[in-house]
Amino acid sequence: MTSATQLLKLMSWLSPVFPIGGFAYSAGLEQAVQSGHVSDQSSLAGWIRVQITQGAQWNDAVLLAEAHRCLADKPKLEELTDLCLALCVGQQRLDETRGQGTSFIQAVSHWVGPQHFPDRNTPLPVAIGIAAAVEGLDIRLTAGAYLHAFVSNQLQCAIRLSVTGQDGAAKILAGLEPVVEATADRAAASTLEDLGAAAFIADIASMNHETLEPRLFLS
């Protein structure tokens, strides 16, 4: 499979066309804006950078890579599913990763059969890692596409929250591309020993969002 073919497949799986509901979630960003932690382009870029390098998204990338490597080991994949769900810091995060995983498995069935997944509650990063391994997609490319999709979603949320406009979002996206690439490379070479997050303010924002009213997003 050529690199172009792999890239197109990942673009399909992580595009807005795929019904995984990414538009409904802000991963705590809405609460961060309401609390004043994110108020302009600089703070927005920093918030996203911490999420993918030191926060929940880093752990997701590690779990994705491990699932990719463990395709033939069903008991290991079941353990990864449990671990991924256990690492969720609150109810919203748990609902988000489990719900998106279920939707992803249903949609990706046009490429990958459901028998490859531990169950329909397989969380999103584990499900993507499994699907990519079945299709023979490069682990670094897959991790990079996953992280890039998260960054893009965060920027779309920020536009809806009036933190930045389209041009500002494009500027941030351009600046974060090297961070996404480096983080994907690191995740591809990681093991479960590399799990660990230190984005405490982001985790607290995600939990506080459960009681935020009114709100635009489910997380």
Short mmCIF file of C-alpha atoms in Angstrom, two decimals:
data_model
loop_
_atom_site.label_atom_id
_atom_site.label_comp_id
_atom_site.label_asym_id
_atom_site.label_seq_id
_atom_site.Cartn_x
_atom_site.Cartn_y
_atom_site.Cartn_z
CA MET A 1 0.00 0.00 0.00
CA THR A 2 1.44 3.37 -0.99
CA SER A 3 1.78 6.27 1.41
CA ALA A 4 -0.83 8.17 -0.58
CA THR A 5 -3.32 5.31 -0.23
CA GLN A 6 -2.70 5.10 3.51
CA LEU A 7 -3.12 8.85 3.89
CA LEU A 8 -6.40 8.87 1.97
CA LYS A 9 -7.77 6.07 4.12
CA LEU A 10 -6.88 7.90 7.33
CA MET A 11 -8.35 11.12 5.96
CA SER A 12 -11.59 9.22 5.37
CA TRP A 13 -11.66 7.68 8.84
CA LEU A 14 -10.86 10.96 10.63
CA SER A 15 -12.83 13.34 8.42
CA PRO A 16 -16.04 15.14 9.49
CA VAL A 17 -17.91 12.74 7.18
CA PHE A 18 -17.20 9.91 9.61
CA PRO A 19 -20.07 9.95 12.15
CA ILE A 20 -18.03 9.81 15.35
CA GLY A 21 -19.54 13.02 16.72
CA GLY A 22 -16.32 14.98 17.15
CA PHE A 23 -18.21 18.23 16.50
CA ALA A 24 -20.15 17.67 19.75
CA TYR A 25 -17.10 17.57 22.04
CA SER A 26 -14.61 20.21 23.14
CA ALA A 27 -12.52 18.03 25.51
CA GLY A 28 -12.88 20.64 28.25
CA LEU A 29 -12.02 23.60 26.03
CA GLU A 30 -15.43 25.21 26.54
CA GLN A 31 -14.88 25.19 30.30
CA ALA A 32 -11.34 26.53 29.84
CA VAL A 33 -12.71 29.47 27.84
CA GLN A 34 -15.43 30.13 30.41
CA SER A 35 -12.85 30.03 33.23
CA GLY A 36 -10.45 32.36 31.42
CA HIS A 37 -7.64 29.83 30.93
CA VAL A 38 -8.03 30.21 27.15
CA SER A 39 -8.80 33.69 25.89
CA ASP A 40 -6.71 34.36 22.77
CA GLN A 41 -4.62 32.68 20.07
CA SER A 42 -1.55 32.29 22.26
CA SER A 43 -3.33 30.63 25.16
CA LEU A 44 -5.35 28.48 22.75
CA ALA A 45 -2.21 27.21 21.03
CA GLY A 46 -0.61 26.47 24.38
CA TRP A 47 -3.70 24.66 25.63
CA ILE A 48 -3.78 22.36 22.62
CA ARG A 49 -0.02 21.76 22.71
CA VAL A 50 -0.16 20.60 26.32
CA GLN A 51 -3.11 18.31 25.56
CA ILE A 52 -1.25 16.40 22.86
CA THR A 53 2.19 16.34 24.45
CA GLN A 54 1.40 15.94 28.16
CA GLY A 55 -2.34 15.35 28.50
CA ALA A 56 -5.04 12.83 27.72
CA GLN A 57 -4.30 12.89 24.01
CA TRP A 58 -0.73 11.78 24.64
CA ASN A 59 -2.02 8.76 26.55
CA ASP A 60 -4.47 8.08 23.73
CA ALA A 61 -1.65 8.13 21.19
CA VAL A 62 0.36 5.64 23.28
CA LEU A 63 -2.65 3.33 23.57
CA LEU A 64 -3.34 3.63 19.85
CA ALA A 65 0.24 2.58 19.07
CA GLU A 66 0.07 -0.34 21.51
CA ALA A 67 -3.21 -1.54 20.01
CA HIS A 68 -1.63 -1.37 16.56
CA ARG A 69 1.20 -3.64 17.70
CA CYS A 70 -1.04 -6.10 19.58
CA LEU A 71 -3.55 -6.86 16.84
CA ALA A 72 -3.11 -10.64 17.09
CA ASP A 73 -3.38 -10.68 20.89
CA LYS A 74 -7.09 -10.44 21.77
CA PRO A 75 -6.58 -10.68 25.58
CA LYS A 76 -4.06 -7.82 25.35
CA LEU A 77 -6.52 -5.71 23.35
CA GLU A 78 -9.17 -6.33 26.01
CA GLU A 79 -6.70 -5.17 28.66
CA LEU A 80 -5.93 -2.04 26.61
CA THR A 81 -9.63 -1.30 26.33
CA ASP A 82 -10.02 -1.51 30.11
CA LEU A 83 -6.90 0.58 30.68
CA CYS A 84 -8.02 3.29 28.25
CA LEU A 85 -11.40 3.56 29.95
CA ALA A 86 -9.79 3.57 33.40
CA LEU A 87 -7.57 6.51 32.41
CA CYS A 88 -10.58 8.71 31.65
CA VAL A 89 -10.61 11.49 34.24
CA GLY A 90 -14.37 11.99 34.41
CA GLN A 91 -17.75 10.87 33.18
CA GLN A 92 -17.75 13.12 30.12
CA ARG A 93 -14.37 11.89 28.98
CA LEU A 94 -15.50 8.30 29.51
CA ASP A 95 -18.72 8.83 27.56
CA GLU A 96 -16.83 10.62 24.79
CA THR A 97 -14.15 8.03 24.12
CA ARG A 98 -16.55 5.09 24.45
CA GLY A 99 -19.29 6.67 22.34
CA GLN A 100 -16.88 7.74 19.63
CA GLY A 101 -15.33 4.28 19.59
CA THR A 102 -18.72 2.65 19.08
CA SER A 103 -19.56 5.03 16.23
CA PHE A 104 -16.13 4.53 14.66
CA ILE A 105 -16.43 0.75 14.69
CA GLN A 106 -19.82 0.96 13.03
CA ALA A 107 -18.62 3.34 10.32
CA VAL A 108 -15.28 1.64 9.67
CA SER A 109 -17.06 -1.67 9.05
CA HIS A 110 -16.95 -0.75 5.34
CA TRP A 111 -13.20 -1.38 5.61
CA VAL A 112 -12.68 -3.50 8.75
CA GLY A 113 -15.02 -6.15 10.11
CA PRO A 114 -16.32 -5.83 13.71
CA GLN A 115 -14.78 -9.20 14.64
CA HIS A 116 -11.39 -7.50 14.94
CA PHE A 117 -12.48 -5.39 17.92
CA PRO A 118 -12.84 -6.65 21.52
CA ASP A 119 -16.43 -5.33 21.65
CA ARG A 120 -18.57 -2.40 20.55
CA ASN A 121 -17.47 -0.40 23.62
CA THR A 122 -13.86 -0.34 22.45
CA PRO A 123 -12.65 3.25 23.05
CA LEU A 124 -11.74 5.40 20.06
CA PRO A 125 -7.88 5.36 20.20
CA VAL A 126 -7.79 1.59 20.66
CA ALA A 127 -10.33 1.10 17.87
CA ILE A 128 -8.34 3.28 15.48
CA GLY A 129 -5.12 1.45 16.33
CA ILE A 130 -6.77 -1.91 15.62
CA ALA A 131 -8.34 -0.78 12.36
CA ALA A 132 -5.07 0.71 11.15
CA ALA A 133 -3.19 -2.50 11.93
CA VAL A 134 -5.78 -4.61 10.08
CA GLU A 135 -5.43 -2.39 7.03
CA GLY A 136 -1.63 -2.31 7.27
CA LEU A 137 -1.39 1.43 7.88
CA ASP A 138 1.85 2.88 9.20
CA ILE A 139 1.77 3.39 12.96
CA ARG A 140 3.45 6.81 12.85
CA LEU A 141 1.14 8.03 10.11
CA THR A 142 -1.89 6.80 12.03
CA ALA A 143 -0.83 8.43 15.28
CA GLY A 144 -0.10 11.67 13.46
CA ALA A 145 -3.48 11.65 11.73
CA TYR A 146 -5.24 10.96 15.03
CA LEU A 147 -3.50 13.85 16.80
CA HIS A 148 -4.02 16.17 13.83
CA ALA A 149 -7.75 15.38 13.88
CA PHE A 150 -7.87 16.31 17.57
CA VAL A 151 -6.08 19.60 16.92
CA SER A 152 -8.45 20.42 14.06
CA ASN A 153 -11.45 19.65 16.22
CA GLN A 154 -10.14 21.87 19.01
CA LEU A 155 -9.69 24.73 16.57
CA GLN A 156 -13.21 24.29 15.21
CA CYS A 157 -14.49 24.41 18.78
CA ALA A 158 -12.47 27.57 19.41
CA ILE A 159 -14.02 29.23 16.37
CA ARG A 160 -17.52 28.39 17.63
CA LEU A 161 -16.54 29.75 21.06
CA SER A 162 -15.29 33.00 19.43
CA VAL A 163 -11.75 32.60 20.74
CA THR A 164 -10.31 32.96 17.25
CA GLY A 165 -11.39 33.21 13.63
CA GLN A 166 -10.61 31.09 10.61
CA ASP A 167 -7.30 32.82 9.87
CA GLY A 168 -6.16 32.59 13.48
CA ALA A 169 -7.06 28.91 13.57
CA ALA A 170 -5.07 28.29 10.40
CA LYS A 171 -2.08 30.07 11.93
CA ILE A 172 -2.23 27.90 15.04
CA LEU A 173 -2.65 24.73 12.96
CA ALA A 174 0.45 25.60 10.95
CA GLY A 175 2.44 26.22 14.11
CA LEU A 176 1.35 22.94 15.71
CA GLU A 177 2.18 20.70 12.74
CA PRO A 178 5.78 20.07 13.92
CA VAL A 179 4.46 19.31 17.43
CA VAL A 180 1.97 16.79 16.03
CA GLU A 181 4.69 15.12 13.95
CA ALA A 182 7.16 14.91 16.82
CA THR A 183 4.52 13.61 19.24
CA ALA A 184 3.38 10.97 16.73
CA ASP A 185 6.97 9.80 16.29
CA ARG A 186 7.40 9.58 20.05
CA ALA A 187 4.12 7.70 20.48
CA ALA A 188 5.01 5.22 17.74
CA ALA A 189 8.17 4.30 19.63
CA SER A 190 6.45 4.20 23.03
CA THR A 191 5.35 1.41 25.36
CA LEU A 192 2.77 1.41 28.14
CA GLU A 193 5.61 2.48 30.43
CA ASP A 194 5.41 5.87 28.71
CA LEU A 195 1.81 6.49 29.79
CA GLY A 196 1.35 9.48 32.02
CA ALA A 197 -0.27 12.90 31.92
CA ALA A 198 0.44 16.19 33.66
CA ALA A 199 -2.29 18.42 32.24
CA PHE A 200 -4.09 18.87 35.54
CA ILE A 201 -5.87 22.11 34.67
CA ALA A 202 -7.22 20.53 31.50
CA ASP A 203 -8.42 17.49 33.46
CA ILE A 204 -10.14 19.69 36.03
CA ALA A 205 -11.74 21.74 33.25
CA SER A 206 -13.07 18.54 31.70
CA MET A 207 -14.65 17.52 35.02
CA ASN A 208 -16.03 20.99 35.80
CA HIS A 209 -17.69 21.09 32.39
CA GLU A 210 -20.15 18.45 33.62
CA THR A 211 -22.02 21.19 35.53
CA LEU A 212 -21.43 24.12 33.15
CA GLU A 213 -24.65 25.82 32.06
CA PRO A 214 -25.39 26.93 29.44
CA ARG A 215 -23.01 25.08 27.14
CA LEU A 216 -22.52 24.31 23.46
CA PHE A 217 -20.64 21.01 23.76
CA LEU A 218 -21.13 17.66 25.47
CA SER A 219 -17.64 17.81 27.00
#
